[in-house]
């Protein structure tokens, strides 16, 4: 119990420590294999934003699963989302993701309004790291094929956040289980 507490308190320090070296965020260059790799089920694991209104909203999210299925056009994906916000469960299936091959950008569109634009960052095939780029406050999110990720994958993501200058207060996780591997380190 005490060890857990100490390790937990150690978390903010871990993120604040000066990085040894920063691996650059390398965007994926889209090709014909990009969409097949995106299709199917994903779980939102963690995200970081320095934009206070986003953070307040996203702190309420305790679970989020989403899936991509083929849309009406070959460069379009339908999005089905299940989000638990506080104690309320929200199911949404109205939004789409447009896949632009020419500039390797994903655009999340809801009722024809552009909700966000993101670059896909190179990582493990079972991870989905998105760098949202259309806002003054850039953010980074981690989703995965499974509701939890390995300690190594979480540390890789946290290293990116550290390099981008995010503080622990600007990072949120969808569930406490997800943080458990970090406490062990
Ligand atoms: C990828 O798509 C391009 C353009 O649609 C096409 O010309 C090319 O043959 C495709 N390549 C493969 C490997 O399917
Ligand atoms: C990142 O920005 C996008 C676009 O503004 C927003 O939809 C998303 O909620 C933000 N994510 C975080 C973690 O702040
Ligand atoms: C979730 O709960 C927090 C704290 O109780 C509250 O501030 C926030 O407005 C709630 N968010 C939603 C979307 O219900
Ligand atoms: C979204 O859900 C509604 C109601 O369940 C359903 O009628 C509609 O076909 C669904 N749309 C998509 C794109 O899955
Ligand atoms: C990518 O291309 C689409 C379509 O031309 C455009 O709407 C979007 O703004 C571009 N995104 C970036 C980041 O340049
Ligand atoms: C997720 O958690 C389960 C149960 O604790 C574990 O068996 C599995 O290896 C974990 N997956 C990853 C990717 O760490």
PDB file of C-alpha atoms and ligand atoms in Angstrom:
ATOM      1  CA  UNK A   1       0.000   0.000   0.000  1.00  0.00           C
ATOM      2  CA  UNK A   2       2.708   2.446   1.037  1.00  0.00           C
ATOM      3  CA  UNK A   3       4.914   1.385  -1.858  1.00  0.00           C
ATOM      4  CA  UNK A   4       2.021   1.962  -4.243  1.00  0.00           C
ATOM      5  CA  UNK A   5       1.429   5.388  -2.781  1.00  0.00           C
ATOM      6  CA  UNK A   6       5.072   6.392  -3.038  1.00  0.00           C
ATOM      7  CA  UNK A   7       5.304   5.162  -6.606  1.00  0.00           C
ATOM      8  CA  UNK A   8       2.082   6.940  -7.435  1.00  0.00           C
ATOM      9  CA  UNK A   9       3.362  10.197  -5.975  1.00  0.00           C
ATOM     10  CA  UNK A  10       6.492   9.637  -8.026  1.00  0.00           C
ATOM     11  CA  UNK A  11       4.525   9.851 -11.269  1.00  0.00           C
ATOM     12  CA  UNK A  12       4.525  13.637 -11.731  1.00  0.00           C
ATOM     13  CA  UNK A  13       8.261  13.696 -11.127  1.00  0.00           C
ATOM     14  CA  UNK A  14       8.841  10.992 -13.697  1.00  0.00           C
ATOM     15  CA  UNK A  15       7.166  13.086 -16.374  1.00  0.00           C
ATOM     16  CA  UNK A  16       8.906  16.281 -15.331  1.00  0.00           C
ATOM     17  CA  UNK A  17      12.402  14.819 -15.406  1.00  0.00           C
ATOM     18  CA  UNK A  18      14.592  16.154 -18.181  1.00  0.00           C
ATOM     19  CA  UNK A  19      14.525  13.640 -21.038  1.00  0.00           C
ATOM     20  CA  UNK A  20      17.753  11.923 -22.070  1.00  0.00           C
ATOM     21  CA  UNK A  21      16.866  12.114 -25.732  1.00  0.00           C
ATOM     22  CA  UNK A  22      13.641  12.792 -27.531  1.00  0.00           C
ATOM     23  CA  UNK A  23      12.477  10.486 -30.282  1.00  0.00           C
ATOM     24  CA  UNK A  24      10.742  12.661 -32.882  1.00  0.00           C
ATOM     25  CA  UNK A  25       7.052  12.133 -33.605  1.00  0.00           C
ATOM     26  CA  UNK A  26       7.162  10.590 -37.068  1.00  0.00           C
ATOM     27  CA  UNK A  27       3.854  10.840 -38.926  1.00  0.00           C
ATOM     28  CA  UNK A  28       2.762   7.817 -40.932  1.00  0.00           C
ATOM     29  CA  UNK A  29       2.811   8.386 -44.695  1.00  0.00           C
ATOM     30  CA  UNK A  30      -0.502   7.005 -45.890  1.00  0.00           C
ATOM     31  CA  UNK A  31      -0.737   4.358 -48.551  1.00  0.00           C
ATOM     32  CA  UNK A  32      -3.226   1.661 -49.561  1.00  0.00           C
ATOM     33  CA  UNK A  33      -2.535  -0.330 -46.430  1.00  0.00           C
ATOM     34  CA  UNK A  34      -3.437   2.526 -44.067  1.00  0.00           C
ATOM     35  CA  UNK A  35      -7.209   2.088 -44.023  1.00  0.00           C
ATOM     36  CA  UNK A  36      -7.166  -1.707 -43.517  1.00  0.00           C
ATOM     37  CA  UNK A  37      -4.880  -1.122 -40.539  1.00  0.00           C
ATOM     38  CA  UNK A  38      -7.314   1.394 -39.033  1.00  0.00           C
ATOM     39  CA  UNK A  39     -10.479  -0.679 -39.403  1.00  0.00           C
ATOM     40  CA  UNK A  40     -12.004  -2.366 -36.378  1.00  0.00           C
ATOM     41  CA  UNK A  41     -12.167  -1.847 -32.653  1.00  0.00           C
ATOM     42  CA  UNK A  42     -10.024   0.540 -30.577  1.00  0.00           C
ATOM     43  CA  UNK A  43      -9.937   1.581 -26.943  1.00  0.00           C
ATOM     44  CA  UNK A  44      -9.008   5.073 -25.839  1.00  0.00           C
ATOM     45  CA  UNK A  45      -6.257   4.773 -23.232  1.00  0.00           C
ATOM     46  CA  UNK A  46      -4.775   8.192 -22.540  1.00  0.00           C
ATOM     47  CA  UNK A  47      -4.459  11.676 -23.882  1.00  0.00           C
ATOM     48  CA  UNK A  48      -2.840  15.007 -23.199  1.00  0.00           C
ATOM     49  CA  UNK A  49      -3.935  18.521 -23.941  1.00  0.00           C
ATOM     50  CA  UNK A  50      -2.900  21.923 -22.714  1.00  0.00           C
ATOM     51  CA  UNK A  51      -6.293  23.390 -23.554  1.00  0.00           C
ATOM     52  CA  UNK A  52      -8.190  23.678 -20.237  1.00  0.00           C
ATOM     53  CA  UNK A  53     -11.751  23.244 -21.615  1.00  0.00           C
ATOM     54  CA  UNK A  54     -10.753  19.963 -23.318  1.00  0.00           C
ATOM     55  CA  UNK A  55      -9.160  18.696 -20.169  1.00  0.00           C
ATOM     56  CA  UNK A  56     -12.156  19.430 -17.976  1.00  0.00           C
ATOM     57  CA  UNK A  57     -14.362  17.569 -20.412  1.00  0.00           C
ATOM     58  CA  UNK A  58     -12.026  14.662 -20.882  1.00  0.00           C
ATOM     59  CA  UNK A  59     -11.384  14.135 -17.191  1.00  0.00           C
ATOM     60  CA  UNK A  60     -14.995  12.992 -16.994  1.00  0.00           C
ATOM     61  CA  UNK A  61     -14.339  10.209 -19.518  1.00  0.00           C
ATOM     62  CA  UNK A  62     -13.750   6.930 -17.713  1.00  0.00           C
ATOM     63  CA  UNK A  63     -14.096   4.643 -20.715  1.00  0.00           C
ATOM     64  CA  UNK A  64     -14.133   5.080 -24.455  1.00  0.00           C
ATOM     65  CA  UNK A  65     -14.256   2.455 -27.173  1.00  0.00           C
ATOM     66  CA  UNK A  66     -14.645   3.206 -30.850  1.00  0.00           C
ATOM     67  CA  UNK A  67     -14.579   1.304 -34.077  1.00  0.00           C
ATOM     68  CA  UNK A  68     -13.910   2.230 -37.679  1.00  0.00           C
ATOM     69  CA  UNK A  69     -15.874   0.561 -40.451  1.00  0.00           C
ATOM     70  CA  UNK A  70     -15.818   1.172 -44.214  1.00  0.00           C
ATOM     71  CA  UNK A  71     -17.843   4.250 -45.165  1.00  0.00           C
ATOM     72  CA  UNK A  72     -19.628   5.277 -48.365  1.00  0.00           C
ATOM     73  CA  UNK A  73     -16.358   6.152 -50.101  1.00  0.00           C
ATOM     74  CA  UNK A  74     -13.049   4.351 -50.120  1.00  0.00           C
ATOM     75  CA  UNK A  75     -11.362   7.198 -48.234  1.00  0.00           C
ATOM     76  CA  UNK A  76     -14.100   7.465 -45.628  1.00  0.00           C
ATOM     77  CA  UNK A  77     -14.620   5.545 -42.390  1.00  0.00           C
ATOM     78  CA  UNK A  78     -17.747   5.387 -40.255  1.00  0.00           C
ATOM     79  CA  UNK A  79     -17.093   5.832 -36.551  1.00  0.00           C
ATOM     80  CA  UNK A  80     -19.022   4.120 -33.799  1.00  0.00           C
ATOM     81  CA  UNK A  81     -18.214   5.369 -30.295  1.00  0.00           C
ATOM     82  CA  UNK A  82     -19.195   4.253 -26.819  1.00  0.00           C
ATOM     83  CA  UNK A  83     -18.163   6.763 -24.162  1.00  0.00           C
ATOM     84  CA  UNK A  84     -18.727   6.609 -20.428  1.00  0.00           C
ATOM     85  CA  UNK A  85     -18.724  10.134 -19.017  1.00  0.00           C
ATOM     86  CA  UNK A  86     -19.039  10.146 -15.270  1.00  0.00           C
ATOM     87  CA  UNK A  87     -21.904   7.667 -14.817  1.00  0.00           C
ATOM     88  CA  UNK A  88     -23.527   8.281 -18.176  1.00  0.00           C
ATOM     89  CA  UNK A  89     -23.016   6.078 -21.199  1.00  0.00           C
ATOM     90  CA  UNK A  90     -23.115   7.780 -24.594  1.00  0.00           C
ATOM     91  CA  UNK A  91     -23.329   5.910 -27.889  1.00  0.00           C
ATOM     92  CA  UNK A  92     -22.546   7.865 -31.043  1.00  0.00           C
ATOM     93  CA  UNK A  93     -22.450   6.612 -34.601  1.00  0.00           C
ATOM     94  CA  UNK A  94     -22.955   9.825 -36.562  1.00  0.00           C
ATOM     95  CA  UNK A  95     -19.361  10.868 -37.167  1.00  0.00           C
ATOM     96  CA  UNK A  96     -16.932   9.943 -39.915  1.00  0.00           C
ATOM     97  CA  UNK A  97     -13.224   9.997 -40.489  1.00  0.00           C
ATOM     98  CA  UNK A  98     -11.947  11.182 -43.860  1.00  0.00           C
ATOM     99  CA  UNK A  99      -8.577   9.747 -44.855  1.00  0.00           C
ATOM    100  CA  UNK A 100      -6.532  12.130 -47.018  1.00  0.00           C
ATOM    101  CA  UNK A 101      -3.738  10.226 -48.735  1.00  0.00           C
ATOM    102  CA  UNK A 102      -2.186  13.310 -50.363  1.00  0.00           C
ATOM    103  CA  UNK A 103      -1.222  14.920 -47.044  1.00  0.00           C
ATOM    104  CA  UNK A 104      -1.497  11.887 -44.749  1.00  0.00           C
ATOM    105  CA  UNK A 105      -4.140  13.539 -42.574  1.00  0.00           C
ATOM    106  CA  UNK A 106      -7.190  12.155 -40.803  1.00  0.00           C
ATOM    107  CA  UNK A 107     -10.170  14.454 -40.504  1.00  0.00           C
ATOM    108  CA  UNK A 108     -12.902  13.721 -37.977  1.00  0.00           C
ATOM    109  CA  UNK A 109     -16.188  15.095 -39.274  1.00  0.00           C
ATOM    110  CA  UNK A 110     -19.502  15.259 -37.459  1.00  0.00           C
ATOM    111  CA  UNK A 111     -22.567  16.390 -39.430  1.00  0.00           C
ATOM    112  CA  UNK A 112     -20.180  17.877 -41.996  1.00  0.00           C
ATOM    113  CA  UNK A 113     -18.468  20.062 -39.400  1.00  0.00           C
ATOM    114  CA  UNK A 114     -14.766  19.441 -39.100  1.00  0.00           C
ATOM    115  CA  UNK A 115     -14.345  18.342 -35.512  1.00  0.00           C
ATOM    116  CA  UNK A 116     -10.613  17.749 -35.622  1.00  0.00           C
ATOM    117  CA  UNK A 117      -7.671  16.988 -37.838  1.00  0.00           C
ATOM    118  CA  UNK A 118      -4.865  14.658 -36.878  1.00  0.00           C
ATOM    119  CA  UNK A 119      -1.652  13.022 -37.998  1.00  0.00           C
ATOM    120  CA  UNK A 120      -1.158   9.339 -37.283  1.00  0.00           C
ATOM    121  CA  UNK A 121       2.143   8.791 -35.462  1.00  0.00           C
ATOM    122  CA  UNK A 122       4.348   5.783 -36.217  1.00  0.00           C
ATOM    123  CA  UNK A 123       4.213   3.158 -33.497  1.00  0.00           C
ATOM    124  CA  UNK A 124       3.209  -0.447 -32.887  1.00  0.00           C
ATOM    125  CA  UNK A 125       0.463  -1.738 -35.229  1.00  0.00           C
ATOM    126  CA  UNK A 126      -1.782  -2.369 -32.208  1.00  0.00           C
ATOM    127  CA  UNK A 127      -1.517   1.257 -31.084  1.00  0.00           C
ATOM    128  CA  UNK A 128      -3.175   4.361 -32.476  1.00  0.00           C
ATOM    129  CA  UNK A 129      -1.287   7.521 -31.562  1.00  0.00           C
ATOM    130  CA  UNK A 130      -2.927  10.666 -32.910  1.00  0.00           C
ATOM    131  CA  UNK A 131      -1.468  14.138 -32.942  1.00  0.00           C
ATOM    132  CA  UNK A 132      -4.290  16.656 -33.326  1.00  0.00           C
ATOM    133  CA  UNK A 133      -3.039  19.541 -35.391  1.00  0.00           C
ATOM    134  CA  UNK A 134      -5.878  21.908 -36.227  1.00  0.00           C
ATOM    135  CA  UNK A 135      -5.900  23.723 -32.918  1.00  0.00           C
ATOM    136  CA  UNK A 136      -3.595  26.208 -31.242  1.00  0.00           C
ATOM    137  CA  UNK A 137      -3.150  23.736 -28.432  1.00  0.00           C
ATOM    138  CA  UNK A 138      -1.695  20.579 -29.915  1.00  0.00           C
ATOM    139  CA  UNK A 139      -2.559  17.342 -28.205  1.00  0.00           C
ATOM    140  CA  UNK A 140      -1.629  13.710 -28.353  1.00  0.00           C
ATOM    141  CA  UNK A 141      -3.796  10.685 -27.696  1.00  0.00           C
ATOM    142  CA  UNK A 142      -3.146   6.981 -27.292  1.00  0.00           C
ATOM    143  CA  UNK A 143      -5.611   4.269 -28.227  1.00  0.00           C
ATOM    144  CA  UNK A 144      -5.006   0.547 -28.568  1.00  0.00           C
ATOM    145  CA  UNK A 145      -6.581  -2.664 -29.789  1.00  0.00           C
ATOM    146  CA  UNK A 146      -6.916  -3.763 -26.165  1.00  0.00           C
ATOM    147  CA  UNK A 147      -8.278  -1.807 -23.167  1.00  0.00           C
ATOM    148  CA  UNK A 148      -4.819  -1.889 -21.573  1.00  0.00           C
ATOM    149  CA  UNK A 149      -1.335  -1.553 -22.997  1.00  0.00           C
ATOM    150  CA  UNK A 150       1.996  -2.941 -21.940  1.00  0.00           C
ATOM    151  CA  UNK A 151       4.229  -0.987 -19.606  1.00  0.00           C
ATOM    152  CA  UNK A 152       6.710  -0.479 -22.458  1.00  0.00           C
ATOM    153  CA  UNK A 153       4.076   1.021 -24.748  1.00  0.00           C
ATOM    154  CA  UNK A 154       2.796   3.310 -22.016  1.00  0.00           C
ATOM    155  CA  UNK A 155       6.319   4.486 -21.272  1.00  0.00           C
ATOM    156  CA  UNK A 156       6.946   5.159 -24.951  1.00  0.00           C
ATOM    157  CA  UNK A 157       3.801   7.303 -25.049  1.00  0.00           C
ATOM    158  CA  UNK A 158       4.722   9.118 -21.838  1.00  0.00           C
ATOM    159  CA  UNK A 159       8.187   9.811 -23.242  1.00  0.00           C
ATOM    160  CA  UNK A 160       6.538  11.539 -26.203  1.00  0.00           C
ATOM    161  CA  UNK A 161       4.388  13.630 -23.848  1.00  0.00           C
ATOM    162  CA  UNK A 162       7.425  14.588 -21.821  1.00  0.00           C
ATOM    163  CA  UNK A 163       9.274  15.656 -24.956  1.00  0.00           C
ATOM    164  CA  UNK A 164       6.305  17.764 -26.049  1.00  0.00           C
ATOM    165  CA  UNK A 165       6.421  19.550 -22.695  1.00  0.00           C
ATOM    166  CA  UNK A 166       3.165  18.273 -21.196  1.00  0.00           C
ATOM    167  CA  UNK A 167       2.903  18.215 -17.423  1.00  0.00           C
ATOM    168  CA  UNK A 168       1.213  15.418 -15.477  1.00  0.00           C
ATOM    169  CA  UNK A 169      -1.806  17.712 -14.901  1.00  0.00           C
ATOM    170  CA  UNK A 170      -2.353  17.870 -18.636  1.00  0.00           C
ATOM    171  CA  UNK A 171      -2.453  14.087 -19.048  1.00  0.00           C
ATOM    172  CA  UNK A 172      -5.491  11.982 -18.361  1.00  0.00           C
ATOM    173  CA  UNK A 173      -6.111   8.255 -18.409  1.00  0.00           C
ATOM    174  CA  UNK A 174      -9.449   6.576 -19.013  1.00  0.00           C
ATOM    175  CA  UNK A 175      -9.147   4.141 -16.123  1.00  0.00           C
ATOM    176  CA  UNK A 176      -7.057   3.449 -13.056  1.00  0.00           C
ATOM    177  CA  UNK A 177      -6.179  -0.031 -14.331  1.00  0.00           C
ATOM    178  CA  UNK A 178      -4.374   1.614 -17.182  1.00  0.00           C
ATOM    179  CA  UNK A 179      -2.103   3.449 -14.770  1.00  0.00           C
ATOM    180  CA  UNK A 180      -1.220   0.324 -12.822  1.00  0.00           C
ATOM    181  CA  UNK A 181       1.690  -0.747 -15.037  1.00  0.00           C
ATOM    182  CA  UNK A 182       3.273   2.676 -14.543  1.00  0.00           C
ATOM    183  CA  UNK A 183       3.185   2.381 -10.758  1.00  0.00           C
ATOM    184  CA  UNK A 184       5.122  -0.842 -10.975  1.00  0.00           C
ATOM    185  CA  UNK A 185       7.982   0.984 -12.669  1.00  0.00           C
TER     186      UNK A 185
HETATM  187  C1  LIG B   1      -2.571   1.758 -54.372  1.00  0.00           C
HETATM  188  O1  LIG B   1      -3.475   2.727 -54.856  1.00  0.00           O
HETATM  189  C2  LIG B   1      -3.053   3.348 -56.044  1.00  0.00           C
HETATM  190  C3  LIG B   1      -4.013   4.476 -56.380  1.00  0.00           C
HETATM  191  O2  LIG B   1      -5.329   4.115 -56.103  1.00  0.00           O
HETATM  192  C4  LIG B   1      -2.991   2.280 -57.159  1.00  0.00           C
HETATM  193  O3  LIG B   1      -2.545   2.872 -58.358  1.00  0.00           O
HETATM  194  C5  LIG B   1      -2.004   1.201 -56.738  1.00  0.00           C
HETATM  195  O4  LIG B   1      -1.999   0.149 -57.693  1.00  0.00           O
HETATM  196  C6  LIG B   1      -2.384   0.629 -55.372  1.00  0.00           C
HETATM  197  N1  LIG B   1      -1.345  -0.281 -54.929  1.00  0.00           N
HETATM  198  C7  LIG B   1      -1.623  -1.454 -54.382  1.00  0.00           C
HETATM  199  C8  LIG B   1      -0.444  -2.250 -53.930  1.00  0.00           C
HETATM  200  O5  LIG B   1      -2.757  -1.869 -54.228  1.00  0.00           O
HETATM  201  C1  LIG B   2      -7.494  17.332 -29.067  1.00  0.00           C
HETATM  202  O1  LIG B   2      -8.028  18.245 -29.970  1.00  0.00           O
HETATM  203  C2  LIG B   2      -9.180  17.787 -30.651  1.00  0.00           C
HETATM  204  C3  LIG B   2      -9.537  18.831 -31.671  1.00  0.00           C
HETATM  205  O2  LIG B   2      -9.758  20.080 -31.097  1.00  0.00           O
HETATM  206  C4  LIG B   2     -10.304  17.523 -29.649  1.00  0.00           C
HETATM  207  O3  LIG B   2     -11.442  17.010 -30.314  1.00  0.00           O
HETATM  208  C5  LIG B   2      -9.818  16.500 -28.650  1.00  0.00           C
HETATM  209  O4  LIG B   2     -10.801  16.311 -27.657  1.00  0.00           O
HETATM  210  C6  LIG B   2      -8.537  16.986 -28.005  1.00  0.00           C
HETATM  211  N1  LIG B   2      -8.015  15.948 -27.142  1.00  0.00           N
HETATM  212  C7  LIG B   2      -7.513  16.210 -25.942  1.00  0.00           C
HETATM  213  C8  LIG B   2      -6.940  15.042 -25.234  1.00  0.00           C
HETATM  214  O5  LIG B   2      -7.514  17.326 -25.464  1.00  0.00           O
HETATM  215  C1  LIG B   3     -18.586  14.889 -14.441  1.00  0.00           C
HETATM  216  O1  LIG B   3     -18.405  15.074 -13.041  1.00  0.00           O
HETATM  217  C2  LIG B   3     -17.628  16.206 -12.714  1.00  0.00           C
HETATM  218  C3  LIG B   3     -17.373  16.182 -11.231  1.00  0.00           C
HETATM  219  O2  LIG B   3     -18.456  15.653 -10.539  1.00  0.00           O
HETATM  220  C4  LIG B   3     -18.376  17.447 -13.170  1.00  0.00           C
HETATM  221  O3  LIG B   3     -17.619  18.602 -12.844  1.00  0.00           O
HETATM  222  C5  LIG B   3     -18.548  17.380 -14.671  1.00  0.00           C
HETATM  223  O4  LIG B   3     -19.299  18.487 -15.130  1.00  0.00           O
HETATM  224  C6  LIG B   3     -19.255  16.100 -15.078  1.00  0.00           C
HETATM  225  N1  LIG B   3     -19.224  16.006 -16.537  1.00  0.00           N
HETATM  226  C7  LIG B   3     -20.229  15.535 -17.255  1.00  0.00           C
HETATM  227  C8  LIG B   3     -20.044  15.531 -18.731  1.00  0.00           C
HETATM  228  O5  LIG B   3     -21.250  15.116 -16.772  1.00  0.00           O
HETATM  229  C1  LIG B   4     -26.690   4.644 -36.189  1.00  0.00           C
HETATM  230  O1  LIG B   4     -27.630   4.196 -35.247  1.00  0.00           O
HETATM  231  C2  LIG B   4     -28.978   4.315 -35.706  1.00  0.00           C
HETATM  232  C3  LIG B   4     -29.891   3.930 -34.588  1.00  0.00           C
HETATM  233  O2  LIG B   4     -29.425   2.794 -33.907  1.00  0.00           O
HETATM  234  C4  LIG B   4     -29.153   3.407 -36.931  1.00  0.00           C
HETATM  235  O3  LIG B   4     -30.469   3.532 -37.420  1.00  0.00           O
HETATM  236  C5  LIG B   4     -28.169   3.862 -38.011  1.00  0.00           C
HETATM  237  O4  LIG B   4     -28.242   2.999 -39.126  1.00  0.00           O
HETATM  238  C6  LIG B   4     -26.748   3.840 -37.473  1.00  0.00           C
HETATM  239  N1  LIG B   4     -25.852   4.433 -38.477  1.00  0.00           N
HETATM  240  C7  LIG B   4     -24.661   3.919 -38.770  1.00  0.00           C
HETATM  241  C8  LIG B   4     -23.859   4.665 -39.776  1.00  0.00           C
HETATM  242  O5  LIG B   4     -24.251   2.893 -38.254  1.00  0.00           O
HETATM  243  C1  LIG B   5      -5.207  17.805 -46.162  1.00  0.00           C
HETATM  244  O1  LIG B   5      -5.939  17.840 -47.342  1.00  0.00           O
HETATM  245  C2  LIG B   5      -7.329  18.120 -47.171  1.00  0.00           C
HETATM  246  C3  LIG B   5      -7.979  18.018 -48.525  1.00  0.00           C
HETATM  247  O2  LIG B   5      -7.321  18.774 -49.460  1.00  0.00           O
HETATM  248  C4  LIG B   5      -7.494  19.486 -46.546  1.00  0.00           C
HETATM  249  O3  LIG B   5      -8.867  19.760 -46.332  1.00  0.00           O
HETATM  250  C5  LIG B   5      -6.771  19.519 -45.198  1.00  0.00           C
HETATM  251  O4  LIG B   5      -6.843  20.795 -44.635  1.00  0.00           O
HETATM  252  C6  LIG B   5      -5.313  19.115 -45.393  1.00  0.00           C
HETATM  253  N1  LIG B   5      -4.713  18.989 -44.080  1.00  0.00           N
HETATM  254  C7  LIG B   5      -3.537  19.540 -43.802  1.00  0.00           C
HETATM  255  C8  LIG B   5      -3.042  19.332 -42.426  1.00  0.00           C
HETATM  256  O5  LIG B   5      -2.915  20.188 -44.604  1.00  0.00           O
HETATM  257  C1  LIG B   6      -3.868  -6.508 -20.214  1.00  0.00           C
HETATM  258  O1  LIG B   6      -4.251  -7.017 -18.952  1.00  0.00           O
HETATM  259  C2  LIG B   6      -4.413  -8.425 -18.929  1.00  0.00           C
HETATM  260  C3  LIG B   6      -4.962  -8.808 -17.585  1.00  0.00           C
HETATM  261  O2  LIG B   6      -4.300  -8.152 -16.554  1.00  0.00           O
HETATM  262  C4  LIG B   6      -3.054  -9.085 -19.227  1.00  0.00           C
HETATM  263  O3  LIG B   6      -3.183 -10.481 -19.230  1.00  0.00           O
HETATM  264  C5  LIG B   6      -2.578  -8.624 -20.587  1.00  0.00           C
HETATM  265  O4  LIG B   6      -1.280  -9.118 -20.852  1.00  0.00           O
HETATM  266  C6  LIG B   6      -2.519  -7.088 -20.653  1.00  0.00           C
HETATM  267  N1  LIG B   6      -2.211  -6.686 -22.001  1.00  0.00           N
HETATM  268  C7  LIG B   6      -1.159  -5.935 -22.293  1.00  0.00           C
HETATM  269  C8  LIG B   6      -1.008  -5.550 -23.719  1.00  0.00           C
HETATM  270  O5  LIG B   6      -0.377  -5.542 -21.448  1.00  0.00           O
END
